XYZ file of C-alpha atoms in Angstrom:
544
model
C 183.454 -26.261 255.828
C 182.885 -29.368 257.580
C 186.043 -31.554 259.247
C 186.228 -35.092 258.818
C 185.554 -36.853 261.524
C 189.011 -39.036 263.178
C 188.714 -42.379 264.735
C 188.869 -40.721 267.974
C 185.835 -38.670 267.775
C 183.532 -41.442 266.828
C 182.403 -44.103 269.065
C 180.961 -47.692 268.358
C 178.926 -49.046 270.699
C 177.334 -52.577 271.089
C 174.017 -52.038 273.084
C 174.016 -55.697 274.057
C 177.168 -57.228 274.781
C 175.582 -60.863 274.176
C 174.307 -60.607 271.204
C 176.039 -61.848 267.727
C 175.699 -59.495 264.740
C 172.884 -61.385 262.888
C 173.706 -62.370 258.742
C 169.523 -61.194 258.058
C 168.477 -57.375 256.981
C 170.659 -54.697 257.843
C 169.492 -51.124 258.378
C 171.533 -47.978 258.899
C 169.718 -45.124 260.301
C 171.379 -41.534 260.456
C 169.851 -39.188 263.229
C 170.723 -35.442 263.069
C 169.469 -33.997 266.922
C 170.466 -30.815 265.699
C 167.654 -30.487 262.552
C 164.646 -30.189 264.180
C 161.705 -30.791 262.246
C 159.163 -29.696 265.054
C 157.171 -30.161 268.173
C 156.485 -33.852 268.687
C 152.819 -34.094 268.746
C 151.542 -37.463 270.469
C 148.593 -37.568 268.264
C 148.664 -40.947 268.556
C 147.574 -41.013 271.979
C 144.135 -41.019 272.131
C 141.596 -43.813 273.835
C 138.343 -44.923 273.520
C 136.635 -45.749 276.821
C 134.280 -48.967 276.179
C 131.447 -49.187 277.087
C 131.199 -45.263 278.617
C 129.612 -46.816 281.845
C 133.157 -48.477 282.767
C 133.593 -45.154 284.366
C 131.079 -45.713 286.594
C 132.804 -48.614 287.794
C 136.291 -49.338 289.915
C 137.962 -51.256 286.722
C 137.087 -48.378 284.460
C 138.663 -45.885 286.708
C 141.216 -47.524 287.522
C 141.889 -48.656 283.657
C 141.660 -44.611 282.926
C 144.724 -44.008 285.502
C 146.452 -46.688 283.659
C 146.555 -45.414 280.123
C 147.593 -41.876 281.861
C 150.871 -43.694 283.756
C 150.949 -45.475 280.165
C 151.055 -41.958 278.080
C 148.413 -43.533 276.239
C 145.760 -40.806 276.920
C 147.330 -37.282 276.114
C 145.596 -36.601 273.145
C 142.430 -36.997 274.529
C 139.747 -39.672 275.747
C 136.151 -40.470 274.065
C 132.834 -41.244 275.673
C 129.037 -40.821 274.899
C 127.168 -38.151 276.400
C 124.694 -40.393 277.270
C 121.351 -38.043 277.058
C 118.889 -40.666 277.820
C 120.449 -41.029 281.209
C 120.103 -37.319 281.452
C 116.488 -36.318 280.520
C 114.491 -35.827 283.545
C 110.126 -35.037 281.687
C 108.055 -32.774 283.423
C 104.542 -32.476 284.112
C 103.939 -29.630 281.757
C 105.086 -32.214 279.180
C 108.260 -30.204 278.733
C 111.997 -31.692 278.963
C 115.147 -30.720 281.523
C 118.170 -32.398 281.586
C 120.294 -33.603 284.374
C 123.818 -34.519 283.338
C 125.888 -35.016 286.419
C 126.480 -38.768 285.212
C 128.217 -37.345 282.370
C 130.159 -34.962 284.600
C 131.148 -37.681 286.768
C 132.648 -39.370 284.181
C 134.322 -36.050 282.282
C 135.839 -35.017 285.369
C 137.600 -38.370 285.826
C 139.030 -37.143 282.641
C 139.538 -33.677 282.680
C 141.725 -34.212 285.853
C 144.221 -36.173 283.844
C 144.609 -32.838 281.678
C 142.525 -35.038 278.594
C 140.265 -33.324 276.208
C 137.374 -35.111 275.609
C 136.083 -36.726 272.390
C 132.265 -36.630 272.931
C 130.114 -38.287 270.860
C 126.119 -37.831 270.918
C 124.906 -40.717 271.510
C 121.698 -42.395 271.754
C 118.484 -40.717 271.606
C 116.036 -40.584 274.751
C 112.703 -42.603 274.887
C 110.898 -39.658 275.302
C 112.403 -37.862 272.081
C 112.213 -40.864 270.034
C 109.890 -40.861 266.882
C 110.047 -45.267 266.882
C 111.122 -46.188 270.387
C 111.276 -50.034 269.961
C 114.393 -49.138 267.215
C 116.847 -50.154 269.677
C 120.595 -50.906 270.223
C 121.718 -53.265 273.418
C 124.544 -52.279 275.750
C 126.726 -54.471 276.718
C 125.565 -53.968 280.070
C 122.316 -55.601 279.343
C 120.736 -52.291 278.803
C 119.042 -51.173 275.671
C 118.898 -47.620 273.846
C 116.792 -46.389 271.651
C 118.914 -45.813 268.406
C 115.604 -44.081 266.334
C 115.427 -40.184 264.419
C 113.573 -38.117 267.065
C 109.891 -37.584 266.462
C 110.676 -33.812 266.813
C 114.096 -32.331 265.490
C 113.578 -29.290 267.503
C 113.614 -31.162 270.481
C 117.182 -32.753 269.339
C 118.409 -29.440 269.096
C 117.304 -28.379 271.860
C 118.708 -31.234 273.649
C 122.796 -30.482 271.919
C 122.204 -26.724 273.088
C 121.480 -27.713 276.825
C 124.208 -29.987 276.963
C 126.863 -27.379 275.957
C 125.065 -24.964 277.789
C 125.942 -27.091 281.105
C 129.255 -28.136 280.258
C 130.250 -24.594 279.069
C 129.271 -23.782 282.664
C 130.563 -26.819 284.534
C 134.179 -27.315 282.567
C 134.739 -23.792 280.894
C 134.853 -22.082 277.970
C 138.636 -22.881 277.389
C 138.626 -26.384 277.937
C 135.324 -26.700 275.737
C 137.619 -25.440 272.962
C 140.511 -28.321 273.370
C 137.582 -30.377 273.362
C 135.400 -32.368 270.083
C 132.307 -33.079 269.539
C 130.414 -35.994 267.258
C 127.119 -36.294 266.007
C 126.515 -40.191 266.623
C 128.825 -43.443 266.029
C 128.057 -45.197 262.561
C 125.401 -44.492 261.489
C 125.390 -46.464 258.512
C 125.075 -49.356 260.326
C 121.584 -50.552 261.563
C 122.888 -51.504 264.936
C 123.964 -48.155 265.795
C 121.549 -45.991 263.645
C 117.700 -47.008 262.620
C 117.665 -48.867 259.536
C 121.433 -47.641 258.562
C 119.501 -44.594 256.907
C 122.257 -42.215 256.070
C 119.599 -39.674 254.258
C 118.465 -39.506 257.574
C 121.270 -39.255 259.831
C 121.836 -35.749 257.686
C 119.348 -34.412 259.487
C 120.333 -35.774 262.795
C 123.629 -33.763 262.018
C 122.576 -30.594 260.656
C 120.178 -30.097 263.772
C 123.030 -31.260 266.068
C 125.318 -28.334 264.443
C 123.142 -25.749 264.887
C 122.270 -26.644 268.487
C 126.140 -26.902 269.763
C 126.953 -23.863 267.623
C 124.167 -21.864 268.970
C 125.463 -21.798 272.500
C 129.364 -22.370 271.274
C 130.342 -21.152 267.984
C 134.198 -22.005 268.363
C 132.822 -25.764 270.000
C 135.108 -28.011 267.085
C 132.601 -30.435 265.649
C 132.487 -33.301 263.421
C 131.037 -36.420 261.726
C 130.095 -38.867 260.116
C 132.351 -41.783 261.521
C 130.881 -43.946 259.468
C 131.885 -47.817 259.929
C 135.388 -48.647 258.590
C 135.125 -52.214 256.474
C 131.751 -51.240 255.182
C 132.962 -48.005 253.438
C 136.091 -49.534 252.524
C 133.858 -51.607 249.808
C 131.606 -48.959 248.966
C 132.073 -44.990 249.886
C 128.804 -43.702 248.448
C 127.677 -43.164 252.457
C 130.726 -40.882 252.684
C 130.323 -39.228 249.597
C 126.426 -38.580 250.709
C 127.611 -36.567 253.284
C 129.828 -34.245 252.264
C 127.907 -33.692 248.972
C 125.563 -32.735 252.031
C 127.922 -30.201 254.030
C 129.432 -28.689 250.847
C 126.276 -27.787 249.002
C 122.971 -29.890 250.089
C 120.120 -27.575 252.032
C 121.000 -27.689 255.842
C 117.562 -28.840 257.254
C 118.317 -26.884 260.408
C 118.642 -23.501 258.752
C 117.649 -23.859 255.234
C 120.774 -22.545 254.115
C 122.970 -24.001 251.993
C 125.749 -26.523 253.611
C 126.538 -27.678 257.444
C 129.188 -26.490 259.674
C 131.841 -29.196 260.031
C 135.313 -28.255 261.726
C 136.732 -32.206 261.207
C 135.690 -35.268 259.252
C 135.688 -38.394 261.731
C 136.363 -41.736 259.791
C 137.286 -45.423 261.267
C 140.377 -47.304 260.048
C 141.230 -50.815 260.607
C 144.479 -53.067 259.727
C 141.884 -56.017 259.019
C 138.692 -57.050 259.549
C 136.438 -59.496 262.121
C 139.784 -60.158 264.300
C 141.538 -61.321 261.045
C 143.047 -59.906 257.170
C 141.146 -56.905 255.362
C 139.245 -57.756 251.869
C 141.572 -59.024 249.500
C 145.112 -59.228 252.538
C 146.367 -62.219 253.756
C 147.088 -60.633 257.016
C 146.477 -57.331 259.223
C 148.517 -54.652 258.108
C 149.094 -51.019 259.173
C 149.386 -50.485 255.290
C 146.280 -51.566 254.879
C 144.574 -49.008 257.299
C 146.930 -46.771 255.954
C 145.451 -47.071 252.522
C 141.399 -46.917 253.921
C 142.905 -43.266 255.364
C 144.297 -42.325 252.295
C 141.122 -43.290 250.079
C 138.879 -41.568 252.191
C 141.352 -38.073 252.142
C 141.433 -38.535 248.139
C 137.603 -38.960 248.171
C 137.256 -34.936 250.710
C 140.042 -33.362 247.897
C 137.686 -33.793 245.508
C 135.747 -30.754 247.506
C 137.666 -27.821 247.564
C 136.074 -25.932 250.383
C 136.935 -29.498 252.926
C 140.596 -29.885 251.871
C 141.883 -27.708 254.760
C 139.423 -30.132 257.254
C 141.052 -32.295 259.216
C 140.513 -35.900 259.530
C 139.973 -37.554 262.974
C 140.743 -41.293 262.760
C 138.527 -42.094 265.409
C 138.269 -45.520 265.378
C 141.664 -47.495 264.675
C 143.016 -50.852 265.621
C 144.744 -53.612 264.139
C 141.503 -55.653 262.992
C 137.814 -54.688 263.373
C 135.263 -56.704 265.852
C 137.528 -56.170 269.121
C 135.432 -59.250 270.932
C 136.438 -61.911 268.141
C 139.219 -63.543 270.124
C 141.028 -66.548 268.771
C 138.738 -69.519 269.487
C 136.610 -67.595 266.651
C 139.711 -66.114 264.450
C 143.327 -67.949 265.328
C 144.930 -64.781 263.611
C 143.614 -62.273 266.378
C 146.483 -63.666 268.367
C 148.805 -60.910 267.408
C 146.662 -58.723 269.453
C 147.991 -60.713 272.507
C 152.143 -60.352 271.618
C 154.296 -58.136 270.322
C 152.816 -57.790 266.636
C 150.632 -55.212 268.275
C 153.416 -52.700 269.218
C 155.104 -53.277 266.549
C 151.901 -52.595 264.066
C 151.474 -49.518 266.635
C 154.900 -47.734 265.828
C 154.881 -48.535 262.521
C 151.948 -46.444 261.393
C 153.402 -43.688 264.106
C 156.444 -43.378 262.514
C 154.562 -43.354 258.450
C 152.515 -40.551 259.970
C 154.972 -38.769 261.305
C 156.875 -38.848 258.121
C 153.712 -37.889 256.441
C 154.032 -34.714 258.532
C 157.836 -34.022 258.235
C 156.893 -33.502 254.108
C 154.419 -30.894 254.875
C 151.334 -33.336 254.759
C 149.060 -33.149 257.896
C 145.758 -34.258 256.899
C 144.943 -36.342 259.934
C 145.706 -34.706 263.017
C 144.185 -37.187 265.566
C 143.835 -40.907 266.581
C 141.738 -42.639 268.922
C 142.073 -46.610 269.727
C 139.243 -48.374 269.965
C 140.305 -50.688 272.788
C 137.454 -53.488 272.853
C 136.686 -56.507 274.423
C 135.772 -55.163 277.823
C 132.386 -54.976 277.381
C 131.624 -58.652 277.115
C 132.291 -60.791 280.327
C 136.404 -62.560 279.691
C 136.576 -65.984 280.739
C 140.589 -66.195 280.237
C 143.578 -64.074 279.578
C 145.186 -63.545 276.090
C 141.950 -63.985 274.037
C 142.849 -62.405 271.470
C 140.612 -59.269 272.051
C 141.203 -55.748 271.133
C 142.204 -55.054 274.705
C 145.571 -53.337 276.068
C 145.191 -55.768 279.071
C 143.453 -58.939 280.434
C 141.377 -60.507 282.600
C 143.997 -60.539 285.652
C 145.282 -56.833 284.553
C 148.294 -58.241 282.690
C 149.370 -55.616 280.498
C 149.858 -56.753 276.745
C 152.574 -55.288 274.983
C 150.917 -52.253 272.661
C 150.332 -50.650 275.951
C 154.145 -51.081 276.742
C 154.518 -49.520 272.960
C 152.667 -46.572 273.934
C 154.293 -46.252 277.050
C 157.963 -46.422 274.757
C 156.558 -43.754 272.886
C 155.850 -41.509 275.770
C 159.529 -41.715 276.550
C 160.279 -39.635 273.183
C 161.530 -36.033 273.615
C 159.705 -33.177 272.907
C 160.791 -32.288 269.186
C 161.063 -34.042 265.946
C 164.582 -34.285 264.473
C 165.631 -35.436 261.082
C 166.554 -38.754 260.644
C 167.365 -41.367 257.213
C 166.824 -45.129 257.442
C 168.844 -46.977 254.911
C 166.950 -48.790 253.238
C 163.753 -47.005 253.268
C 161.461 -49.073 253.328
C 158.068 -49.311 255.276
C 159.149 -52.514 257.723
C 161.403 -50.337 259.414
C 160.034 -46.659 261.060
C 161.976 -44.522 263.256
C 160.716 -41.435 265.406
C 163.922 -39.528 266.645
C 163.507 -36.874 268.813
C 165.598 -34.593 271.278
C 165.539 -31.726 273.251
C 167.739 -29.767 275.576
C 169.093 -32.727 277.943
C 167.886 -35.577 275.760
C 168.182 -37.665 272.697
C 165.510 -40.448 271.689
C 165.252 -42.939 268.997
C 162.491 -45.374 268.419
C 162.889 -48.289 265.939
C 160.602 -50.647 264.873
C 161.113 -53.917 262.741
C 157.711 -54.619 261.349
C 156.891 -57.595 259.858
C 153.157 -58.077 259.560
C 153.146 -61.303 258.046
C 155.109 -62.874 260.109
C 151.745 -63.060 262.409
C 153.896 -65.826 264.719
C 156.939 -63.041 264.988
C 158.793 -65.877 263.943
C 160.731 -63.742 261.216
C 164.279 -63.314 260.773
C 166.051 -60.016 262.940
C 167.567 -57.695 261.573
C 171.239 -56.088 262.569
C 170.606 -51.953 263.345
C 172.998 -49.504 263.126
C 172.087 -46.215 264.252
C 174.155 -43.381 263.747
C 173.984 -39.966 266.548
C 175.484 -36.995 265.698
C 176.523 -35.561 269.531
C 174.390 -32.002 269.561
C 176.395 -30.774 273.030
C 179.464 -29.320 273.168
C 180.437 -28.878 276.434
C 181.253 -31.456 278.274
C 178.665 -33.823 280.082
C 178.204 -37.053 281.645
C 176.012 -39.449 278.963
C 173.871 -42.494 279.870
C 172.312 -44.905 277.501
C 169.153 -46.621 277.895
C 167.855 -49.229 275.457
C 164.805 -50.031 276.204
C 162.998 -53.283 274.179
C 159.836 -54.562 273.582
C 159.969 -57.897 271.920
C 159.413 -61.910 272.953
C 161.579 -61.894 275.370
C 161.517 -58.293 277.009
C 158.569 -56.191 278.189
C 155.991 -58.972 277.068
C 153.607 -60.910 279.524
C 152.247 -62.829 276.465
C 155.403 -64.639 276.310
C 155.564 -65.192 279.809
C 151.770 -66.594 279.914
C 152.827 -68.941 277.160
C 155.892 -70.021 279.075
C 153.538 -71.250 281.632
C 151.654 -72.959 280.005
C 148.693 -70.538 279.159
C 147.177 -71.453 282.363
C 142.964 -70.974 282.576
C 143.691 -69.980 286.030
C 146.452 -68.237 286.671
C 147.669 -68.969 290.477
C 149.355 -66.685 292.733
C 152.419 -67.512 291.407
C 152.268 -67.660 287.581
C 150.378 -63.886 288.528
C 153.741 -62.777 289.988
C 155.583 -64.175 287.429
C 153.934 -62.638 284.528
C 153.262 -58.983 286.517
C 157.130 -59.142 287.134
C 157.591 -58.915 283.402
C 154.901 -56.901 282.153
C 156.300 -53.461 282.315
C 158.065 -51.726 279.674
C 161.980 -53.482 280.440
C 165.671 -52.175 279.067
C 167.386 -54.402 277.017
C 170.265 -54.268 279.577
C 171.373 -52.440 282.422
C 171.832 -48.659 282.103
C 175.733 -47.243 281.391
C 177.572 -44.671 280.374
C 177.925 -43.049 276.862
C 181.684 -42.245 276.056
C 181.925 -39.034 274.551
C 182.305 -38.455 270.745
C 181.401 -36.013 268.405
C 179.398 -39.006 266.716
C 178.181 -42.553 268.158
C 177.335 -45.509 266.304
C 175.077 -47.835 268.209
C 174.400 -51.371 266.929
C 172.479 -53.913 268.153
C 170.172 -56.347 266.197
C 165.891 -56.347 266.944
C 164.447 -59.186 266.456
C 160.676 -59.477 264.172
C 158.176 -57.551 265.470
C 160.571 -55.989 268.136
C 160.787 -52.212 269.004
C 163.633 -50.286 270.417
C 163.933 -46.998 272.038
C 167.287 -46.271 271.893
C 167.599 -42.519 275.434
C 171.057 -40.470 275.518
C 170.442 -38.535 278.775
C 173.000 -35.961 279.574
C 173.727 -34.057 282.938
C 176.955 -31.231 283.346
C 179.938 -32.900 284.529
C 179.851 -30.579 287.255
C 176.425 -31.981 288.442
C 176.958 -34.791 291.812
């Protein structure tokens, strides 16, 4: 039997003292610490370096250590294996392969404690069966993007790569690792001609060549582009009518291996809204992921596959900044952490009713590989120019603050603007909160008046602190600060200081102590767009 609760054990506490209860939404959100639902994975957490060869560089490097102080690494990191910087001919007309550059780059990672995401990609000169089909870097460079003229020497090529890296990084680390047999191919700019039939048996020679030196080596494809299978899905369907049942041209046995199905997700298209939205929306990337898992239940040997999203953003085309596409803007402000924790939190509800189709998620950050001119272009970037950080990287850095295990939690209403990812473990309570309004693309929206109520797990006694951390216009947000200035071309010394000083992920206010309660109700109201992660910390009384 369960006691009512008197006055005296609960606790009602305003987390900003300036603030006036707003008259717009109101939300009540119940948070149980004590019903765990189970280890919180950050799945989320996974980057795209673009181009690969920014590793090579200073900026890449040090852009890598950033998204690891950020927590926006920990699921892993993806890059290109690069081959035709690796094969070294011979005079007996035969092929080695050299692939320190790769190394160089994978160990950058690997230190960080990342798996990799490595996709094979492009094919070598020297393999190539039509060498002038070719794809430009954005360093200048081209690649050949053509079939080779012999398959066998494609295999051969996978099998000597994961023979070296077997050797190099380690069997157990090859197995937190993935591996991807190109990047969309159905597009002619990344695959000759777009030729799907084709890419099949790019694929199938690919599996059996990382297979045959790696059997356990997690592989995948087809990553096929996002808006372009949106309208039609008869590309995707090729394929795994392929894997499922088509003749494997490798072996001549029916089927491919395939331990994950990669697809690419977008909130909108070219910067902007997706076919048929007036707007970016996580719902609409939401509903691209959903098609595309209806379309692999139809086969039921793939339904226990998992789906890599390995492409995601908030709009396609990451270098169509707002002189091209005004809307792109909300990739500058808050929209963009906002958009970030609300598809977090409808994932992560996904999971906590048993359904865990897609099990990883890699941002395509993009916009780097062109040369910037300003700040705040509106590019698919987590920072500019001058290294200001935008404030999705401050969302990812929020959501790195999250304890370690899933606990049950009830919004009221229930309704997609508003997800919440509680959490808690031994010493620790968390509770993230977003107010998502993607139509509001100016966050100019009306707030909305939280109430979140904590059951108190601990029953000794303990000091409490409370930390409410914010990300909205006027916390944690360079953008705004930029703005303020007047959106200066050329930032000066002291505009730079001004907008570094307020970059960072900020509390709403100063740190303080948590009275103690068997139950706390916290309310404070979060403005459109905004995101709040509400910390109870707790040390023994006895502690100094």
């Amino acid at each position: 039997m369960q006691c009512a609760l008197s006055d005296a054990d609960r606790q009602t506490v305003k987390t900003s003292p300036t603030t006036t209860r707003s008259t717009s939404s109101l939300v009540r959100i119940s948070v149980d610490p004590v019903s765990p639902v189970g280890p919180l994975d950050p799945f989320w957490a996974g980057q795209i370096i673009h181009p690969t060869e920014r590793l090579l560089t200073e900026e890449g490097q040090s852009f890598l250590r950033l998204l690891a102080e950020k927590g926006a690494c920990r699921a892993g990191v993806r890059i290109y294996n690069q081959p035709e910087e690796a094969i070294r001919p011979g005079a007996d007309g035969q092929f080695s392969y050299d692939w320190s550059r790769f190394d160089g780059m994978a160990d950058q990672i690997a230190a960080l404690g990342c798996p990799l995401k490595v996709v094979f990609f492009a094919m070598p000169y020297e393999l190539a069966l039509d060498p002038t089909s070719e794809k430009t870097r954005p360093n200048g460079a081209k690649v050949c993007i053509s079939p080779p003229k012999d398959y066998e020497l494609w295999r051969a090529m996978c099998a000597d790569f994961m023979r070296h890296i077997m050797e190099r990084f380690g069997e157990e680390a090859i197995r937190r690792w993935s591996f991807r047999c190109w990047n969309e191919p159905d597009l002619t700019h990344f695959w000759h001609e777009g030729n799907v039939t084709e890419y099949l048996k790019l694929y199938d020679y690919f599996a059996d060549g990382v297979k045959s030196v790696c059997p356990e080596a997690r592989i995948g494809g087809p990553a096929l582009s996002a808006n372009k299978i949106y309208l039609d899905p008869a590309p995707f369907i090729q394929f795994l009518d392929h894997i499922t049942s088509g003749t494997n041209h490798a072996t001549g046995t029916p089927g491919s291996p395939i331990d994950y199905l990669g697809i690419h997700t977008y909130g909108g298209k070219s910067g902007g809204p997706g076919h048929g939205r007036d707007y970016p929306d996580s719902d609409y990337m939401l509903e691209k992921q959903f098609r595309l898992r209806d379309i692999r239940n139809r086969y039921p040997t793939l339904r226990s596959v998992p789906i890599h999203v390995e492409e995601w953003g908030e709009s396609s085309e990451g270098t169509t900044g707002i002189d091209r596409q005004p809307m792109s803007d909300i990739r500058n402000s808050e929209h963009g952490a906002a958009f970030l924790v609300n598809w977090v939190g409808r994932h992560l509800r996904l999971r906590q009713e048993g359904v865990a189709d897609f099990t990883s998620f890699t941002f395509c950050a993009s916009g780097y590989e062109i040369d910037r001119t300003r700040d705040f272009h509106g590019y698919r970037t987590l920072h500019t120019l001058n290294g200001f950080h935008k404030p999705a990287l401050n969302g990812y850095a929020l959501l790195a603050k999250c304890a370690d295990t899933q606990v049950r939690c009830q919004a009221d209403p229930d309704t997609l603007q508003y997800q919440v990812v509680a959490a808690a473990d031994m010493n620790r309570i968390t509770v993230v909160v977003g107010d998502y309004q993607p139509s509001r693309i100016q966050n100019d929206g009306p707030a909305s008046s939280v109430t979140i109520v904590v059951n108190n797990p601990w029953s000794e006694v303990v000091n409490l602190t409370l930390r409410h951390w914010r990300i909205d216009a006027n916390h944690s947000n360079a953008y705004s600060v930029f703005k303020t200035l007047g959106s200066p071309e050329t930032p000066s010394p002291e505009h730079v200081h001004a907008i570094t000083d307020r970059m960072s992920l900020e509390l709403l206010e100063p740190e303080r102590r948590l009275p103690e309660a068997a139950e706390w109700t916290l309310d404070f109201d979060l403005p459109c767009n905004g995101v709040s992660l509400i910390e109870i910390d707790r040390t023994s009384k006895e502690s100094p």
